[in-house]
Structure formats: C-alpha cells, structure tokens
Coordinates of C-alpha atoms in Angstrom, one line a residue:
X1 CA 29.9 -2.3 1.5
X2 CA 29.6 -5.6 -0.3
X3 CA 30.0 -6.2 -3.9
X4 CA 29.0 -9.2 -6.1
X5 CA 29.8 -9.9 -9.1
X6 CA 28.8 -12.1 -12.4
X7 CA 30.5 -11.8 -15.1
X8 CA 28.2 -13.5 -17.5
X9 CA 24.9 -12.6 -15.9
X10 CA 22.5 -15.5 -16.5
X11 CA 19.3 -13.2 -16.1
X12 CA 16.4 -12.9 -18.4
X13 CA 15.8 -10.5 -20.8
X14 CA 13.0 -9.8 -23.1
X15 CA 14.5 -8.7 -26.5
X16 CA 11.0 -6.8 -27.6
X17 CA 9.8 -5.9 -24.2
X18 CA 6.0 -4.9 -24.3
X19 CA 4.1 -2.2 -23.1
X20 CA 3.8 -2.3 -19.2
X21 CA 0.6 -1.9 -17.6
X22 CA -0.2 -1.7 -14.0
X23 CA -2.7 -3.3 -11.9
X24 CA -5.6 -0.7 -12.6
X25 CA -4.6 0.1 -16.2
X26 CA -4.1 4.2 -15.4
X27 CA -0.5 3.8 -16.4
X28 CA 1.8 2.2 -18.8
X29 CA 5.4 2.7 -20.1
X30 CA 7.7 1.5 -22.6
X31 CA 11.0 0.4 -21.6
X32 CA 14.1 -0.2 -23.9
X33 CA 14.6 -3.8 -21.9
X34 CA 13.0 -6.2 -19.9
X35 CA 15.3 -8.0 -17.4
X36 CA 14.4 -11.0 -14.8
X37 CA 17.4 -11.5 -12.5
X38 CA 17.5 -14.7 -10.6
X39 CA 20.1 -13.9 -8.3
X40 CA 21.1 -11.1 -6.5
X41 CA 24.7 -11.6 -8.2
X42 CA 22.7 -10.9 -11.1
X43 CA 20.7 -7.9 -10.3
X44 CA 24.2 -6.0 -9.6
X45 CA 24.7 -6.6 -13.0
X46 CA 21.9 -5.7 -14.3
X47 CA 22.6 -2.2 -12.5
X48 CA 26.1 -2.3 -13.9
X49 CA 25.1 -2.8 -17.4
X50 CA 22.0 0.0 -17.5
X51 CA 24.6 2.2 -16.2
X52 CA 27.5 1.2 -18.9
X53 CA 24.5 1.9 -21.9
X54 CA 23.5 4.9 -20.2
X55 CA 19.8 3.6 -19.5
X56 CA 17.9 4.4 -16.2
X57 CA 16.9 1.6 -14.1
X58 CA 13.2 0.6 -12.2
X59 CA 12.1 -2.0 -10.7
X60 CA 8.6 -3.1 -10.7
X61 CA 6.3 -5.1 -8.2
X62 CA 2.8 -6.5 -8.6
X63 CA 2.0 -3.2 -10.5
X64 CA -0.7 -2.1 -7.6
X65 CA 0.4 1.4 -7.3
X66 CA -2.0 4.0 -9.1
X67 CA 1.4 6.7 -9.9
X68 CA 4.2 6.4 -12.0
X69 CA 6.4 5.4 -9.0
X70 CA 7.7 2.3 -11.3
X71 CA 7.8 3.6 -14.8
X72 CA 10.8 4.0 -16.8
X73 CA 11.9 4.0 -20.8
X74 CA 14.9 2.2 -19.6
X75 CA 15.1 -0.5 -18.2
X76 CA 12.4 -2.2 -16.1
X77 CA 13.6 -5.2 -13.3
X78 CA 11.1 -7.8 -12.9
X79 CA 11.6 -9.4 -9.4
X80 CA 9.3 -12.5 -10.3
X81 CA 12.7 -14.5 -10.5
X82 CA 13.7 -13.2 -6.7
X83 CA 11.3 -14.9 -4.6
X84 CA 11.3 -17.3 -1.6
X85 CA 12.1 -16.9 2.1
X86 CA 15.9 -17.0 2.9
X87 CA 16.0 -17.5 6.4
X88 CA 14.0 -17.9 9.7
X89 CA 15.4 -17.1 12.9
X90 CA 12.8 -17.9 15.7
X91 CA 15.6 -16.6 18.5
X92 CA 15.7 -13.3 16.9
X93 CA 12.2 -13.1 15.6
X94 CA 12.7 -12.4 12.0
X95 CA 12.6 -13.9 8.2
X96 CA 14.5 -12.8 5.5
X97 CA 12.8 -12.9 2.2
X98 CA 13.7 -12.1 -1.2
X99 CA 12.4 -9.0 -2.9
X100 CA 10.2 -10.3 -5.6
X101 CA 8.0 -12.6 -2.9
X102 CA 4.5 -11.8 -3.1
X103 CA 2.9 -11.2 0.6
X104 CA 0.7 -14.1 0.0
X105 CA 2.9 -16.2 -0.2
X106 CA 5.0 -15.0 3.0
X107 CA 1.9 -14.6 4.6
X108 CA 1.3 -18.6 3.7
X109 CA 5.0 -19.6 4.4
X110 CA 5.3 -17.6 8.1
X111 CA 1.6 -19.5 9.2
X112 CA 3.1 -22.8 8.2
X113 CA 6.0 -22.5 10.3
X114 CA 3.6 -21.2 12.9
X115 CA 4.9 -17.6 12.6
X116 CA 3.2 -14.1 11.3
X117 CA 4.1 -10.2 10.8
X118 CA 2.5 -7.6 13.6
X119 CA 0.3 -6.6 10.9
X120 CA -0.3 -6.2 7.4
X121 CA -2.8 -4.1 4.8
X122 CA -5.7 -5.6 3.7
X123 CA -4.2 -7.1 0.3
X124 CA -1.7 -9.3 -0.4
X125 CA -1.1 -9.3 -4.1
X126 CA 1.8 -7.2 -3.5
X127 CA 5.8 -7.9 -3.7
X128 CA 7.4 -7.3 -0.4
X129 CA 9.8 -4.8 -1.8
X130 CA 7.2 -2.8 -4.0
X131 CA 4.4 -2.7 -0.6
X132 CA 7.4 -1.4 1.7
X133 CA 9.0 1.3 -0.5
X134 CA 5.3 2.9 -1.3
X135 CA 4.4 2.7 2.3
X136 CA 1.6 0.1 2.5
X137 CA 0.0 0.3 5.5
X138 CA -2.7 -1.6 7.4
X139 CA -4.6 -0.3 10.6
X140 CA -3.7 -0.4 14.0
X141 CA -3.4 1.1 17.4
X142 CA 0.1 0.1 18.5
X143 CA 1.4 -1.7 15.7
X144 CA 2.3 0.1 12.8
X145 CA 2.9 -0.6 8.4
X146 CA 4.7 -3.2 6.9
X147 CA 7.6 -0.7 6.7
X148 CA 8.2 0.0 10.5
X149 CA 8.6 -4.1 11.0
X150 CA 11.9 -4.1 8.9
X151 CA 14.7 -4.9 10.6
X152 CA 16.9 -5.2 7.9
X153 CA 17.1 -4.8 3.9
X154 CA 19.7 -5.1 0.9
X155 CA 20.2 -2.7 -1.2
X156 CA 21.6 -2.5 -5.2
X157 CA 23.3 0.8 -5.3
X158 CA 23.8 2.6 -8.4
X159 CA 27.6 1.4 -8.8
X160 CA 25.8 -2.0 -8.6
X161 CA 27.3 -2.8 -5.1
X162 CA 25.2 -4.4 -2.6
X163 CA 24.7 -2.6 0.9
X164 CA 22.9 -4.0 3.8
X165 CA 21.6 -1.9 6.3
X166 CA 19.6 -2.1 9.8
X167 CA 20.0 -0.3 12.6
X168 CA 23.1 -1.3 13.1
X169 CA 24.7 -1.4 9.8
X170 CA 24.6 1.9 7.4
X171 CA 21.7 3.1 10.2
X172 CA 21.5 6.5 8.4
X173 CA 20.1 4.4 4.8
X174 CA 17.8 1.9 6.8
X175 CA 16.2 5.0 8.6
X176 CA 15.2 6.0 4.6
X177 CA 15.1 3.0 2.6
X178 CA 12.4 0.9 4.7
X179 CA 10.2 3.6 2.6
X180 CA 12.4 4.3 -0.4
X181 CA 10.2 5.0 -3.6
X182 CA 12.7 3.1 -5.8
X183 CA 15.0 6.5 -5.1
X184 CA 18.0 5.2 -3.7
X185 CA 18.8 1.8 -5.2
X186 CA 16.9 -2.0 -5.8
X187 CA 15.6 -3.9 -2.9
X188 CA 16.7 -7.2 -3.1
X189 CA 15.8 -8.9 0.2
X190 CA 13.9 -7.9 3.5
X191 CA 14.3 -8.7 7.1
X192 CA 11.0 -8.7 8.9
X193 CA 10.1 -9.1 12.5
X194 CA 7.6 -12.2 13.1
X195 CA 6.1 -13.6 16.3
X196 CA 4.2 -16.9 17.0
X197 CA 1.0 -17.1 14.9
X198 CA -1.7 -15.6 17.0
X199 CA -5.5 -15.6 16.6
X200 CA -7.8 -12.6 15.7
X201 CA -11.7 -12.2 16.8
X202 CA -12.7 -10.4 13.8
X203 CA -16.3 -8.5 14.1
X204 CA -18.1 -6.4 11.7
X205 CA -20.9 -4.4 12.1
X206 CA -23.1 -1.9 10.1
X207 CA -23.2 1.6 12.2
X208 CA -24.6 5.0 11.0
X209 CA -22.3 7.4 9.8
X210 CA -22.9 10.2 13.0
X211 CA -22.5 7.0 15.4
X212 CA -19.2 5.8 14.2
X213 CA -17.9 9.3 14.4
X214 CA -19.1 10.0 17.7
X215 CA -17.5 6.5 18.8
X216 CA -14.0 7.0 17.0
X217 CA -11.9 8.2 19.8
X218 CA -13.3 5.1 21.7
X219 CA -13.1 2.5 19.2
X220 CA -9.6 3.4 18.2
X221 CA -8.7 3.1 21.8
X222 CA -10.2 -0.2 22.7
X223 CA -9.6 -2.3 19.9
X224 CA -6.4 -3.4 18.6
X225 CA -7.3 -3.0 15.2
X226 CA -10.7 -0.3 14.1
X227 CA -11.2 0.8 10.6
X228 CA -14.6 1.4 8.8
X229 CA -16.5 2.5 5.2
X230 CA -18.4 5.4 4.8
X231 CA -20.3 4.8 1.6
X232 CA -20.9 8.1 0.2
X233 CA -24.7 9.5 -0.9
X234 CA -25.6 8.0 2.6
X235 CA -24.9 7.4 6.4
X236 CA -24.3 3.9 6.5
X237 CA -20.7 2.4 7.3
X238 CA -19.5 -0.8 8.2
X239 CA -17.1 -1.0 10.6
X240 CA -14.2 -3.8 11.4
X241 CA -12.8 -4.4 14.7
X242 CA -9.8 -7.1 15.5
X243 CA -8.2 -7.8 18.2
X244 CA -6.2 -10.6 19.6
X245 CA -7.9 -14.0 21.6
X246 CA -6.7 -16.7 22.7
X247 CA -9.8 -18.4 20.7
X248 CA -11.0 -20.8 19.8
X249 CA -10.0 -20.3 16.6
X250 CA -13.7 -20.5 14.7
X251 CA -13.3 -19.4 11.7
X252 CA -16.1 -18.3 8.5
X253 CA -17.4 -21.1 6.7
X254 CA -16.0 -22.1 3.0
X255 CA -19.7 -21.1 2.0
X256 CA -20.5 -18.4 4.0
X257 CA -17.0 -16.6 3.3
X258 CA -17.0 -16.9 -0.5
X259 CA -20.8 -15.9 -0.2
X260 CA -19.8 -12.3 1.0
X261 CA -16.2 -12.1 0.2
X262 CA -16.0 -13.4 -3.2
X263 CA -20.3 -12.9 -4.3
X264 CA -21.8 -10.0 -2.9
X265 CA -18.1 -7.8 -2.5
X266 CA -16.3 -8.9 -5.5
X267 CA -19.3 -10.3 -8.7
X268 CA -22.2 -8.1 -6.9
X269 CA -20.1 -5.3 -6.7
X270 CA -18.4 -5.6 -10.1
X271 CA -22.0 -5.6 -11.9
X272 CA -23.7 -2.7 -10.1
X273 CA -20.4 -0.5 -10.1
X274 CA -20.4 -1.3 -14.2
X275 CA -24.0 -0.1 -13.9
X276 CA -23.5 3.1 -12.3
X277 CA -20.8 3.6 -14.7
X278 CA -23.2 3.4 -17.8
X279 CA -25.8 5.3 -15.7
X280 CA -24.1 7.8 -13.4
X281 CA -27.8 8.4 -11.3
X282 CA -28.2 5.4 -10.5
X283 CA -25.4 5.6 -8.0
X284 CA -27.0 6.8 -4.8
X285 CA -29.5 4.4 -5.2
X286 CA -26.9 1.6 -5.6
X287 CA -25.0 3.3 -2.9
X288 CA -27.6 2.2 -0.7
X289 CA -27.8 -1.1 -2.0
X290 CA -24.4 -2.2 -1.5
X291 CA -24.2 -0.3 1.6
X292 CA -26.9 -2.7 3.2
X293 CA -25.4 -5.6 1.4
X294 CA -23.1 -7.1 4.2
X295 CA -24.8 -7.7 7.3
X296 CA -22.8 -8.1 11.1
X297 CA -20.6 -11.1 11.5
X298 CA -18.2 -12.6 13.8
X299 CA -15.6 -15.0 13.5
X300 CA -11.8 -15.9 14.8
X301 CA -9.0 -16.9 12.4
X302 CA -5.3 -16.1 11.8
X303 CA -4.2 -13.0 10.9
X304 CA -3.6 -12.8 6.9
X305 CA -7.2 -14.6 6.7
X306 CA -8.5 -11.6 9.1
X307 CA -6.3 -9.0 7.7
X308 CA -6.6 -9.5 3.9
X309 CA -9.6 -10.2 1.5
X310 CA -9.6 -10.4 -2.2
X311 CA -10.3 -7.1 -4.1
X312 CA -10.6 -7.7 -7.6
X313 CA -13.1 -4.5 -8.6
X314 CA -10.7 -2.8 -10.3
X315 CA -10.5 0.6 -9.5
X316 CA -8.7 4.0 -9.2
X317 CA -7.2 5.3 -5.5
X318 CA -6.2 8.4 -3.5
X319 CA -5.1 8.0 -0.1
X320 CA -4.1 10.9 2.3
X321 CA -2.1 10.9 5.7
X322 CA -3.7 13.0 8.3
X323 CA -2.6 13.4 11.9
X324 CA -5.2 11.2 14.0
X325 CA -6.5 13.9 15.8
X326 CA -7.5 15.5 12.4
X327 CA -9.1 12.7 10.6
X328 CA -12.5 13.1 11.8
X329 CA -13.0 17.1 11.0
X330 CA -11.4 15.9 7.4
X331 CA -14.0 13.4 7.2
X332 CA -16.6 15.4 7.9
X333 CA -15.9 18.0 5.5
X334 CA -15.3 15.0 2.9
X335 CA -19.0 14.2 3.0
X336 CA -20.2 17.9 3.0
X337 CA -18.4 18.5 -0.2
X338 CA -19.7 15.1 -1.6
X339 CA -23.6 15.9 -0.5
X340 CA -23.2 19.3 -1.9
X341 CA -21.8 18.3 -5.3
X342 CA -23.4 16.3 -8.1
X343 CA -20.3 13.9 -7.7
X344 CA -21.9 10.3 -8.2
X345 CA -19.2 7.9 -6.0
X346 CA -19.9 4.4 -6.2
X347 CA -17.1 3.3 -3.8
X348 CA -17.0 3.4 -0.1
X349 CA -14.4 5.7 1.7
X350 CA -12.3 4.0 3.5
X351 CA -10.8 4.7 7.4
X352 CA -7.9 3.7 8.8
X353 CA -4.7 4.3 11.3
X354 CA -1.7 3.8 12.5
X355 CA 0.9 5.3 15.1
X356 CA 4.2 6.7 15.0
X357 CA 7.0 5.4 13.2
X358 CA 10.9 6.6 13.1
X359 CA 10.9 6.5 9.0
X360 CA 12.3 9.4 6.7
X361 CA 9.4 9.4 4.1
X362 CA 6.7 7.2 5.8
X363 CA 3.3 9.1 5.9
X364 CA 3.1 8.3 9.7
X365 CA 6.9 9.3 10.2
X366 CA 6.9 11.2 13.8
X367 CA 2.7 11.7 14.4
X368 CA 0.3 9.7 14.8
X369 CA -1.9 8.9 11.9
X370 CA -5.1 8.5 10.5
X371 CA -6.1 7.4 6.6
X372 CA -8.8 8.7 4.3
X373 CA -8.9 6.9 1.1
X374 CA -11.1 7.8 -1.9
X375 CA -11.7 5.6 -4.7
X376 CA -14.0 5.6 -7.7
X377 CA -14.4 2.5 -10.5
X378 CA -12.1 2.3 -13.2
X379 CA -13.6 4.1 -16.4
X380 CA -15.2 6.6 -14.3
X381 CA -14.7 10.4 -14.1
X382 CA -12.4 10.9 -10.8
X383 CA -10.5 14.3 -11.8
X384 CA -12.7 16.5 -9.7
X385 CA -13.6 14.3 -7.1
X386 CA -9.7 14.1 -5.9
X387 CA -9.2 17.4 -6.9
X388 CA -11.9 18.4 -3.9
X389 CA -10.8 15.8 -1.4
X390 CA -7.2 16.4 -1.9
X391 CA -7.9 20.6 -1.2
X392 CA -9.6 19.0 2.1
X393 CA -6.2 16.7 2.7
X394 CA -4.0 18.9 2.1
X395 CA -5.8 21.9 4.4
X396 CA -5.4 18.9 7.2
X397 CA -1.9 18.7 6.8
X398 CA -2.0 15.5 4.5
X399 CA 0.8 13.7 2.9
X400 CA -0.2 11.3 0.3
X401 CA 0.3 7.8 -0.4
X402 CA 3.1 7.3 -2.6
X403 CA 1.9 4.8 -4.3
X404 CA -1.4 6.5 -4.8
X405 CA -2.8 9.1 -7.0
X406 CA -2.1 12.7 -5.9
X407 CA -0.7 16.0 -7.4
X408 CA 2.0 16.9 -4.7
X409 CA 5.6 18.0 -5.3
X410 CA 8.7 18.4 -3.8
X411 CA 7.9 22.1 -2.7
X412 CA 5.1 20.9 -0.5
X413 CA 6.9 17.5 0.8
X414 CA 10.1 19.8 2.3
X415 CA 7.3 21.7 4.4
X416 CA 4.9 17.8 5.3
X417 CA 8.1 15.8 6.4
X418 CA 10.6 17.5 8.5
X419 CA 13.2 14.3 7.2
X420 CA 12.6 15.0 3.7
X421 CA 15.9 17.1 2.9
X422 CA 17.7 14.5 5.4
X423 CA 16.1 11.9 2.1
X424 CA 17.3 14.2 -0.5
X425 CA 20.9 14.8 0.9
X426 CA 21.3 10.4 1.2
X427 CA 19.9 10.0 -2.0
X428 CA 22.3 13.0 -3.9
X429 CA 24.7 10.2 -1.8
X430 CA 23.7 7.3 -3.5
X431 CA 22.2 7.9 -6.8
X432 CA 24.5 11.3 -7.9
X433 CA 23.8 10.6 -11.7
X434 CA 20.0 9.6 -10.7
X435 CA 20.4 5.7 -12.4
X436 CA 16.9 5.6 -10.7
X437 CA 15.7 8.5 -11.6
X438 CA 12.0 8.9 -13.5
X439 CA 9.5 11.6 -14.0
X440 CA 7.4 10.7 -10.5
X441 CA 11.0 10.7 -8.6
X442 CA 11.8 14.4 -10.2
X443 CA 8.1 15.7 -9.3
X444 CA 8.1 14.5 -5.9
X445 CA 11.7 14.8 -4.7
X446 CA 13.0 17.5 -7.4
X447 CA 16.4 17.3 -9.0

C-alpha cells in the first residue's frame, strides 16, 4: 500500500456548496462541502480531512444514475479536475485514465491513437469511474461491460492511502472494486484493455414483436452484438445488430445521421413524449407513431460512433439482470401485464446482454445474462409500473442495476450474488467506520 501526501492540499472547494441534482432530476442532496481535487495527492487529502471533521465522503460522476448511489450530506468529490488519459501501452494493450474522464472523451482519445475498448454502453456522458462502479453495461455475445475490461484501478481508502489493485496486486479488492458502488474507497484512475480500432457493420431493422422473440436464441448467437426495443401498446420493435468487418468503413451521412439520431429520436421524441404527458391516452397512439418512426438502415463505422448515440429525452430508468435463458419468458410476461393494465408507457423497453464475468457485485457475475430495461418520461407516473415489472424481475431471479431505480436490499442481494458476503467482509476491511457510507450503501449492503 502506497500513501501520498499534501500537506497543503491545493484542491477546490465551494464554501456554499449548492443543491446537487442528478442527470434526471429524481434526486438531489445537500452536502456540508464541495471539493474538486486536481491531483490524486489531493484526493487523499481530501479523504483525510472528511475523516478528521467527522464528515462522510462521496464522490460523484456525470450524475446519470437514477438512485442515491452518490448522495451524501458530507462531503461530495467532484472528479471534473481528474481527467485525461495517463498512459498507453500498445504492448500490453491497455490505457490508464484518470477517474473524472468522461467516456467521450476516452472513446475520442483511444480512436485517435487508432485504439478502442471491446465494448461499451450505448452513452457516453458518463465518467469512467462512476459507469464502472454502477456496472454499465453494453450488449454483447462474448465481450462483456465496461467493468470486466479493467485490468487495473487505484483506490483512496478510507485512511486516505492509495492502493492499486489488478490481478496481480491486492487480487482479492480488484475482484470487488471493478464494480464497487462507491463502498470501499474513491476511484482515482482506471486501467482498461484496448485493441486496434476496428470497424462495425451496424444494421437496424423494424421486426414484429412474436418475430424477434422467436428469432432470439439465433440472433444472439450469430451476431456479435443483438439488442432490440419493444415499444409497449404494440408489436413493433427495432432491432440492432453489429458485428465486426473489415469494411469499408461507410459510414451515415452528416444529414441523414442527425436526421434520425438528433430529429426524429431526440426533438420528435421530446415533443410527443411531453404530449402524452399532458394527455396520458394519447400514448398508444403515439406508441405507434414513434414505433414506425425509424425505418431499416445500414452503415459501417468505428465503434463509439456504432455503440453510442445521444439521448437527451430525459427520463426515469429500471433495469433488471436476468439469466439469458430467462429473459424471454420475463419479457413475455412484461407485455401481458402492460396489455392488461391501463399503464400508458411512452418509452420503448429495451433488450440487451452480456456473458459471464468473474466480478463480486456485477449483475452478470458467474451466469450469463440478459437486460430488460423499463423507462417512462420524466414527470410521469412510474410508481406502479416498476412496481409490476420489478415482481416479474425479481420472480426471474433479477438483480438490479445499481445505478438504476429498484427497491432491493441487502436481505435479497445475500440470496442473488453468491459473492455478496465475500463484498461485505472486504468492505467491513476497508471502510470499518463506513467514511463512505450513505443511506443507498446501508439499504443495499446493510450495516
């Protein structure tokens, strides 16, 4: 174990620190202090201090998780100030990055040094630290989330020493921490594994609801990357199959991209759901408006510009882990519940998965998995509607997103991960007097 030290931290720190707000607006907090380390010398501080004053300690990303997972009325880190990439080793096949660097701009760095993640979700807003701990997760067949490409990570304990970890090195806190809510210490930097930028044919197609389904088991197989929409109130989807080519690299037109990405899925979208919300029976019918709205396309580009599209609807989230070979019996029941109900959802369900991975707390850790996300439009009534899709979740063995809206607890995470008191007992290690300790941390992992 390392320690740094700075004995007149030079950090920021807001002396009337204003009510925090994440991305969607559901939650806010209060902390006592506002601090912007710009080193990682300074972050240890920072830890050091909170702890002399008796204040617990968060720190906060991009704000795009829908729980509590960041709050605090002590003292919030801001990692805007611990950003950049560190180091790129092409023999090894990995960048170290700072905590605080948004995936766009990695995403932007790695292409122009002709490199890229495996894969990646389908957003980039996020800080590398706050996507990782939360478990954000694309979709895939072989290659799994963000998380399961660490190969390394630095870690602010509560003492304010500074532990790295990989497999090698403290193996027993990487095999946790690549997924660590904010539980056992700060993130400050990440090693990921990169390979040469590569090319993606990227196809979309509309395809009824009881044709996708049938097709599932074949479409995850023989694509590298499947997910697809159900829009609820009807049986349209739209589907989205990548996979690797050696090209030519052909990619949308400046026009044509903004024309359905930024127009039709971002202004279109933003007016009719803002309609449904004033008139809640006008949503099936707008249902099957947008639902018809994006027609087939094809085209091949690099990965983040396959991967990732700008989602500025702001909006409300649930997202459950399922094993794979449950997701389509879950999804099934999803839509009885919604055609039997008076529900009125305005957003498309979304499908996704992944395989595998060796993590304590990831929601693929040791099956292979499958993603059911539910969202509704910001404003609009979503209590019972996740209330009946997370019963249907959580009779498939679900584990929820942890950065996503759910009402789980530490009694039913012991029985869904068979790692979770391995978690607990690493965490009672390195945070006894729990420095990073909030209300989401004692619901979900109990104190």
């Amino acid at each position: 174990m390392d320690t740094l030290r700075s004995d007149v931290p030079q950090h920021r720190t807001s002396p009337k620190p204003d009510t925090w707000r994440n991305w969607a607006g559901n939650v806010t907090a209060r902390p006592a202090r506002v601090v912007s380390p710009a080193s990682v010398a300074e972050l240890c501080a920072v830890v050091r201090q909170a702890a002399e004053d008796g204040l617990p300690v968060k720190a906060v990303g991009s704000g795009h998780s829908f729980t509590t997972a960041a709050a605090t009325d002590g003292v919030l880190i801001r990692p805007d100030r611990l950003s950049g990439i560190r180091a790129i080793d092409r023999e090894a096949g990995t960048v170290t990055v700072a905590a605080g660097t948004r995936l766009r701009t990695l995403n932007m760095a790695l292409a122009a040094q002709g490199l890229s993640l495996t894969n990646m979700g389908d957003i980039m807003e996020q800080t590398v630290a706050g996507a990782t701990s939360t478990g954000t997760h694309g979709t895939g067949r072989a290659s799994g989330a963000i998380s399961a490409q660490i190969r390394g990570l630095e870690l602010v304990t509560a003492d304010g020493s500074l532990l790295r970890c990989s497999a090698t090195e403290n193996p027993e806190v990487f095999a946790a921490a690549r997924v660590g809510l904010g539980a056992l210490g700060v993130v400050s930097s990440l090693t990921f594994a990169v390979e040469p930028l590569f090319l993606l044919a990227a196809q979309e197609e509309p395809m009824t609801f009881d044709k996708v389904t049938a097709a599932f088991d074949e479409l995850h197989a023989h694509n590298d990357h499947f997910e697809f929409y159900w829009f609820p109130h009807t049986d349209n989807c739209t589907t989205l199959r990548n996979n690797r080519t050696v090209g030519p690299h052909a990619p949308l037109g400046r026009l044509k991209a903004w024309f359905a990405d930024e127009f039709l899925s971002n202004n279109v979208f933003q007016a009719l759901s803002s309609v449904g919300r004033a008139v809640p029976a006008a949503v099936p019918a707008i249902a099957r408006i947008t639902s018809r709205g994006l027609s087939a396309r094809t085209y091949t580009d690099i990965p983040y510009k396959v991967f990732t599209s700008p989602r500025r609807v702001r909006m409300i989230e649930m997202e459950y882990a399922v094993p794979r070979a449950a997701v389509l019996d879950t999804l099934r029941e999803l839509k009885t519940m919604v055609e039997r109900s008076d529900l009125r959802i305005g957003f498309p369900v979304e499908v996704r998965t992944t395989p595998a991975d060796d993590i304590a707390l990831s929601t693929a850790s040791g099956r292979d998995s499958a993603y059911i996300a539910v969202h509704v439009y910001r404003g609009m009534p979503c209590r019972r509607y996740f209330a009946e899709a997370e019963r249907i979740f959580v009779a498939h063995e679900g584990r929820p997103h942890w950065g996503k809206l759910h009402t789980r607890d530490a009694a039913y995470f012991a029985t869904a991960y068979p790692r979770f008191d391995e978690f607990r007992a690493l965490r009672d290690r390195l945070d006894p007097d729990r420095r990073f300790g909030n209300a989401y941390l004692r619901r979900v992992l109990g104190d």
